[in-house]
Coordinates of C-alpha atoms in Angstrom, one line a residue:
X1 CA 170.3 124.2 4.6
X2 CA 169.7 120.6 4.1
X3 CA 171.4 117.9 5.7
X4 CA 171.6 114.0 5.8
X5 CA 172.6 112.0 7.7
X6 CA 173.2 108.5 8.3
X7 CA 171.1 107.0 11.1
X8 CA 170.2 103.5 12.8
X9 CA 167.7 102.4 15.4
X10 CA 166.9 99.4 17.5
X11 CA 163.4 97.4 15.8
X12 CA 162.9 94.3 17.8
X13 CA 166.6 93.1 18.1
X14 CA 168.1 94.3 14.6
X15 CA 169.4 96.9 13.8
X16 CA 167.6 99.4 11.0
X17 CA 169.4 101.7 9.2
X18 CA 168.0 104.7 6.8
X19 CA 168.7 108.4 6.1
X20 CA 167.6 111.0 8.2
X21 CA 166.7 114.4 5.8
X22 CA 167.0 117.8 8.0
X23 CA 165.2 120.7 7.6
X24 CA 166.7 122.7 9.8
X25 CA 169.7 121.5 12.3
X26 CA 169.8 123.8 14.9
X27 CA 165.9 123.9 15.7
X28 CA 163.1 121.0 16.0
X29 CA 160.7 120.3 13.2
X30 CA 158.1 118.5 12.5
X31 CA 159.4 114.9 10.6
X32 CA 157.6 112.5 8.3
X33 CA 159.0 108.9 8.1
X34 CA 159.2 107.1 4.8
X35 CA 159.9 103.4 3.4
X36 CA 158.9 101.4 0.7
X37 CA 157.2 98.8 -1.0
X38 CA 158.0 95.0 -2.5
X39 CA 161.3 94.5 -1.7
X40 CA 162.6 98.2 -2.2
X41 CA 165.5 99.9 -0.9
X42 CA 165.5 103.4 0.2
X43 CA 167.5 104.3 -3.3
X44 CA 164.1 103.7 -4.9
X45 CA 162.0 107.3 -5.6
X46 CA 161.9 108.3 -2.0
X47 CA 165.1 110.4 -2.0
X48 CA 162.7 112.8 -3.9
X49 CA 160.3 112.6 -1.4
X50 CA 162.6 113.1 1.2
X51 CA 163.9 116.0 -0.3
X52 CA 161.0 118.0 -1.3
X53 CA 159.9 117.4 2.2
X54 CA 162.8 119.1 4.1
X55 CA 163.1 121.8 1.7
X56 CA 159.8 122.9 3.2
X57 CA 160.9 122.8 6.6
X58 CA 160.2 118.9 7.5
X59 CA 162.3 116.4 8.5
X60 CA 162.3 113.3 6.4
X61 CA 163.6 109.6 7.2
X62 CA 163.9 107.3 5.0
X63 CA 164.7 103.5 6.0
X64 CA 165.2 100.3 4.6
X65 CA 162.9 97.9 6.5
X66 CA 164.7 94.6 8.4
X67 CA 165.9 91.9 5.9
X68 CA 166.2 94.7 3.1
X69 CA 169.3 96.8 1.8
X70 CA 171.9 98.2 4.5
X71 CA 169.8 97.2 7.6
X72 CA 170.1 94.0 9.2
X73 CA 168.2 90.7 9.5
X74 CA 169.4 87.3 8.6
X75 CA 166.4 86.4 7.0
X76 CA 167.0 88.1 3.8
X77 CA 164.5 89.2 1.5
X78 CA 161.6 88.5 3.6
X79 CA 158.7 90.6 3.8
X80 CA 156.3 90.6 6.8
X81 CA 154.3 93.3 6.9
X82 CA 153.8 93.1 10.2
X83 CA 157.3 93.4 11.0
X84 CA 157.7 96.5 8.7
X85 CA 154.9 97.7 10.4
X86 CA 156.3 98.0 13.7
X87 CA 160.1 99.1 11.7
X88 CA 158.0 102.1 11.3
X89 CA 156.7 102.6 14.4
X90 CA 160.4 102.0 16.2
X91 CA 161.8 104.4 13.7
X92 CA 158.7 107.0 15.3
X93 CA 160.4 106.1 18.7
X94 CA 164.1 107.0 17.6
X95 CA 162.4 110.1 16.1
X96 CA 160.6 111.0 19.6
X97 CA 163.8 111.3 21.3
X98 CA 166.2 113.4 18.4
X99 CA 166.8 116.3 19.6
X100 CA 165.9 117.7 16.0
X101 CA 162.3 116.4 16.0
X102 CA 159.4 117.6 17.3
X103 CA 157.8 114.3 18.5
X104 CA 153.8 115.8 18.4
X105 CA 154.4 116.4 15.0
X106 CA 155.1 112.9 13.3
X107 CA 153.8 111.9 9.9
X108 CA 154.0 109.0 7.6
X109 CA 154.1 108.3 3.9
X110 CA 153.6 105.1 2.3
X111 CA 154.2 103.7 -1.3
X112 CA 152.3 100.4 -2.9
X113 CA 153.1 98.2 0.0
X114 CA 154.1 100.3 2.6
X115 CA 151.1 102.9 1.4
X116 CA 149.2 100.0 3.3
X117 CA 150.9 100.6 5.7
X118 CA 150.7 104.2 6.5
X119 CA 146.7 103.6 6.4
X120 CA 147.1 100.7 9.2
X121 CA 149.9 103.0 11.1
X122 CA 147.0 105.8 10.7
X123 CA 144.4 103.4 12.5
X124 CA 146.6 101.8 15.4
X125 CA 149.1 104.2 16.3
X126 CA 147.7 107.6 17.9
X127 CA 151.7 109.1 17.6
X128 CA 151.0 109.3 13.9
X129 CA 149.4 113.2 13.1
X130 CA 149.3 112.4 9.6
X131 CA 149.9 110.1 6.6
X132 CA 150.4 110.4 2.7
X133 CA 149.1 106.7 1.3
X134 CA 150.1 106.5 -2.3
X135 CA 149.0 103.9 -4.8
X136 CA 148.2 101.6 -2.0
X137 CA 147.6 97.4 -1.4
X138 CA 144.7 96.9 0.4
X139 CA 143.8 93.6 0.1
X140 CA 146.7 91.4 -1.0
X141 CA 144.3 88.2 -1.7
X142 CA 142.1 89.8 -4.0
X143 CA 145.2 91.6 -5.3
X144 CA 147.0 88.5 -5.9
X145 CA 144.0 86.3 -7.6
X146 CA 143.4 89.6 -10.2
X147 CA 147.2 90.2 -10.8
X148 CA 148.2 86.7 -11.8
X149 CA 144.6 85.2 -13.3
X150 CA 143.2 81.7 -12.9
X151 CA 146.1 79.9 -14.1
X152 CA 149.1 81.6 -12.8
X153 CA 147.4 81.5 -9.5
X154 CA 146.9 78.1 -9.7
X155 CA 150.9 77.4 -10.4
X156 CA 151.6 80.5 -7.2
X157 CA 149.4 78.5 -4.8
X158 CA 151.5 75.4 -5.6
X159 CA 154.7 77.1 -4.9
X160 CA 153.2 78.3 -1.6
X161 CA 152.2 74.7 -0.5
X162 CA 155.8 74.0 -1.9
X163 CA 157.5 76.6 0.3
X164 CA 155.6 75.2 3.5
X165 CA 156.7 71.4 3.1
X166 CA 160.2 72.4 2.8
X167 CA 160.0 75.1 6.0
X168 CA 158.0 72.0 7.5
X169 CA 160.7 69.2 7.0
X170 CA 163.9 71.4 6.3
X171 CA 163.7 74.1 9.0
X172 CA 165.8 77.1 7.6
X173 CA 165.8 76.4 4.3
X174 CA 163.5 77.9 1.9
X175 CA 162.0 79.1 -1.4
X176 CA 162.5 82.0 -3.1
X177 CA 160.3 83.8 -6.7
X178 CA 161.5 86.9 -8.4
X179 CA 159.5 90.0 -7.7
X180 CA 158.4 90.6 -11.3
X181 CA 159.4 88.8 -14.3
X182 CA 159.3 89.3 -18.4
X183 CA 157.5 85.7 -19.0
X184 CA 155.3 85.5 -16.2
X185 CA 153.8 82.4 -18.0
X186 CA 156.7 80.5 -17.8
X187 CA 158.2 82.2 -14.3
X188 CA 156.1 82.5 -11.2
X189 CA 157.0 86.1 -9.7
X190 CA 155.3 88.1 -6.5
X191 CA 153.8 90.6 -9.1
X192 CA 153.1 89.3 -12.5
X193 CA 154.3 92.3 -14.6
X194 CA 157.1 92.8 -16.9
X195 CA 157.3 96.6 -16.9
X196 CA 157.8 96.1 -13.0
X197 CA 161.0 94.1 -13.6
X198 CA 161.7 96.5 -16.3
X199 CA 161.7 99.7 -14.2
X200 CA 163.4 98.2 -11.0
X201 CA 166.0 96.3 -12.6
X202 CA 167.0 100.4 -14.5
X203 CA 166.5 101.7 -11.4
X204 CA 168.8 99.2 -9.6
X205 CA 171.6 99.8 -12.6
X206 CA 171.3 103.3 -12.0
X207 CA 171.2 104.2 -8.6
X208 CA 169.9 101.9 -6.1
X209 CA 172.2 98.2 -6.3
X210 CA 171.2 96.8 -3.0
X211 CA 167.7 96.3 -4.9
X212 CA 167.5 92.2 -5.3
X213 CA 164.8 91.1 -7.9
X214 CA 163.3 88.5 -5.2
X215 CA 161.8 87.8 -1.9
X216 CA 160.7 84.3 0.0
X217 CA 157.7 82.6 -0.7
X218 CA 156.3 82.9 2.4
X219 CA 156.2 86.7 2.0
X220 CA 153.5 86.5 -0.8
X221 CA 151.4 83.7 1.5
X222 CA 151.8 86.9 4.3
X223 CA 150.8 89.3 1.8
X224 CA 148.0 87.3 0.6
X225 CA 146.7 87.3 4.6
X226 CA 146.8 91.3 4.3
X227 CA 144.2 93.9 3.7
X228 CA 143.6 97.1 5.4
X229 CA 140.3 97.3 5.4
X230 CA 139.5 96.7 9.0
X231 CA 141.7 99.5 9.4
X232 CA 140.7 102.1 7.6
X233 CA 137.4 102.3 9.4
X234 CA 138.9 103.1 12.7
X235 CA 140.8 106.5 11.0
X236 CA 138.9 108.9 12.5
X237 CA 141.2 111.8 13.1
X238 CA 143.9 111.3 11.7
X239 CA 144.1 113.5 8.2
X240 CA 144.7 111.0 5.4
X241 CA 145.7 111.8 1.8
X242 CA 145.2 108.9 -0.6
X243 CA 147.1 109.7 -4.3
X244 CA 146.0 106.6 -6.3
X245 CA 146.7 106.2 -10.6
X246 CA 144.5 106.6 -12.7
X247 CA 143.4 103.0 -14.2
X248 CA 146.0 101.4 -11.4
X249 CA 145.8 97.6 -12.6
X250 CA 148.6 97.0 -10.1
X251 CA 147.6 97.4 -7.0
X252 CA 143.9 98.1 -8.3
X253 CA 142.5 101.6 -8.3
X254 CA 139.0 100.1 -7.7
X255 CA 139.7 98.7 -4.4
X256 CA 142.1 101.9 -2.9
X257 CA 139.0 104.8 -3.9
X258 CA 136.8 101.8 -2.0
X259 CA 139.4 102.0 0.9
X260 CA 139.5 105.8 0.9
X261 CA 135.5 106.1 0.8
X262 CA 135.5 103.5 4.3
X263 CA 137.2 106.2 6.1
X264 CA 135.0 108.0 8.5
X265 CA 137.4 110.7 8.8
X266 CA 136.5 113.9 7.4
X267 CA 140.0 115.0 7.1
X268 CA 140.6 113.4 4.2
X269 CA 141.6 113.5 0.6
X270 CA 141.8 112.0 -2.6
X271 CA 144.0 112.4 -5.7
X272 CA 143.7 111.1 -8.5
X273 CA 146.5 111.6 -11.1
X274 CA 145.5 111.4 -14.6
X275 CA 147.5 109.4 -17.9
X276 CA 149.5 108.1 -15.1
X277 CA 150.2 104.3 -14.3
X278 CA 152.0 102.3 -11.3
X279 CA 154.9 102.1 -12.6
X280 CA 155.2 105.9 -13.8
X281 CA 155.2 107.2 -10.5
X282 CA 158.5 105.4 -10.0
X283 CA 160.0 106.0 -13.8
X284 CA 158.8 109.2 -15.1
X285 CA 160.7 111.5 -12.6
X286 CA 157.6 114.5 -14.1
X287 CA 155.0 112.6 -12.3
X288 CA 157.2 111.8 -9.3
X289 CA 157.7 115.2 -8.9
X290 CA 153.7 116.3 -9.4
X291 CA 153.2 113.1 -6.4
X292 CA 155.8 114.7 -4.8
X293 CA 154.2 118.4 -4.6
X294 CA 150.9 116.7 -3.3
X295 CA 152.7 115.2 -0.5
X296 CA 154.5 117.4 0.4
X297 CA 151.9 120.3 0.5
X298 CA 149.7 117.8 2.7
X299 CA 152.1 117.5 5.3
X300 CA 153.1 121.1 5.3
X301 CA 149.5 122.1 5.6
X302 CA 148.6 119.3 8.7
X303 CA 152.3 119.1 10.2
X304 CA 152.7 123.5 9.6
X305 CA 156.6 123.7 9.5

């Protein structure tokens, strides 16, 4: 039977805090650590994921990164991937030493931001057996000049100069944009899109409150200093499903098959779901659940519950 639990772990000073999905508690099993993208909480789709994983005999955790949701962090909101980064990788640790994990068989899936990360953790961390990247960033510059055009990046790079006088002569204080917005002509917002702030603020009425519609300023100037693609060259062994959206004008479908074809690896694999947008894999719960079946069918046949 199925059980979860409520966890925490020590990342860098603060204390994380997620859910812990398991298979099986009397016996170890192999686990697969989960977290999400642009400001989500762990509310947001991965409870699906989480599940469909243990009932096929792996572990799941599911976290919400530093500054996010229940975990702590008094600098709210903000999003360094770096930091996330190594949130996952100090969740691996915790999951080393529980005495219901096998710690040789360690996964990682990753959504939109954090499916970024699962392609970097793939590169630079040899405790990783596995990954699931799904509808990946890969390179947040390029993402961010096609997502908001000529104009609106114009008025975003002037908030970022913005931001950096007022960190400059007011340390502590800062600036702060929504993470999507209805009007991005008249608001700047992280990711330009109005059926993003449509589906996350329903999602955040429904089931996941702790979701907040914003993050600093300085996370998009970090996220615009991202891009996995020295990475992905150095996955050699490590076997990698990539599920990418069909016509993905989000985080760009062109550049994640570009990413997938750069790794040398030959245990790969890439998925490519059909009539299916960004934002449907996170509001039509049928295509969560066909995203949900890949996954999970990847890490039961590399992770063999």
């Amino acid at each position: 039977m199925t059980k979860r639990v409520d966890v925490e772990f020590n990342s860098e000073g603060t204390t994380v805090r997620g859910w812990l999905y398991l298979a099986n508690a009397s016996k170890r099993a192999p686990t697969v650590v989960l977290a999400g993208g642009w400001c989500y909480v762990r509310e947001i789709v991965m409870p699906t994921y989480g599940q469909a994983f243990a009932d096929a005999g792996i572990n799941a955790l599911i976290f919400d990164y530093r500054n996010l949701g229940v975990s702590d962090g008094d600098n709210r909101q903000h999003l360094d991937p770096w930091q996330q980064i190594r949130d996952y990788q100090n969740a691996i640790s915790f999951l080393e030493r529980h005495d219901n994990v096998d710690p040789d068989r360690i996964g990682v899936w990753g959504i939109s931001y954090s499916g970024g990360h699962a392609l970097i953790l793939a590169a630079i961390d040899p405790r990783v057996k596995t990954i699931v990247s799904q509808i990946p960033v890969i390179d947040g510059y390029e993402n961010m000049r096609r997502a908001h055009g000529t104009m609106e990046y114009r008025a975003l790079w002037d908030l970022v100069l913005r931001d950096r006088k007022l960190r400059y002569e007011k340390p502590g204080e800062r600036l702060y944009l929504p993470h999507a917005t209805e009007n991005s002509a008249a608001e700047v917002s992280a990711w330009p899109f109005p059926e993003t702030v449509r589906t996350f603020m329903a999602i955040k009425a429904s089931e996941a409150p702790l979701y907040e519609n914003r993050s600093t300023v300085e996370s998009v100037e970090l996220l615009m200093n991202y891009d996995v693609g020295p990475f992905v060259k150095r996955i050699y062994n490590t076997p990698t499903l990539m599920i990418v959206a069909e016509g993905d004008d989000l985080t760009l479908w062109d550049l994640e098959i570009g990413a997938f074809n750069q790794i040398p690896s030959t245990k790969k694999k890439l998925e490519v779901l059909p009539h299916t947008s960004h934002m449907t894999l996170y509001s039509d719960q049928s295509k969560v659940k066909v995203a949900a079946a890949m996954a999970r069918d990847w890490f039961v046949e590399t992770l063999k519950p």
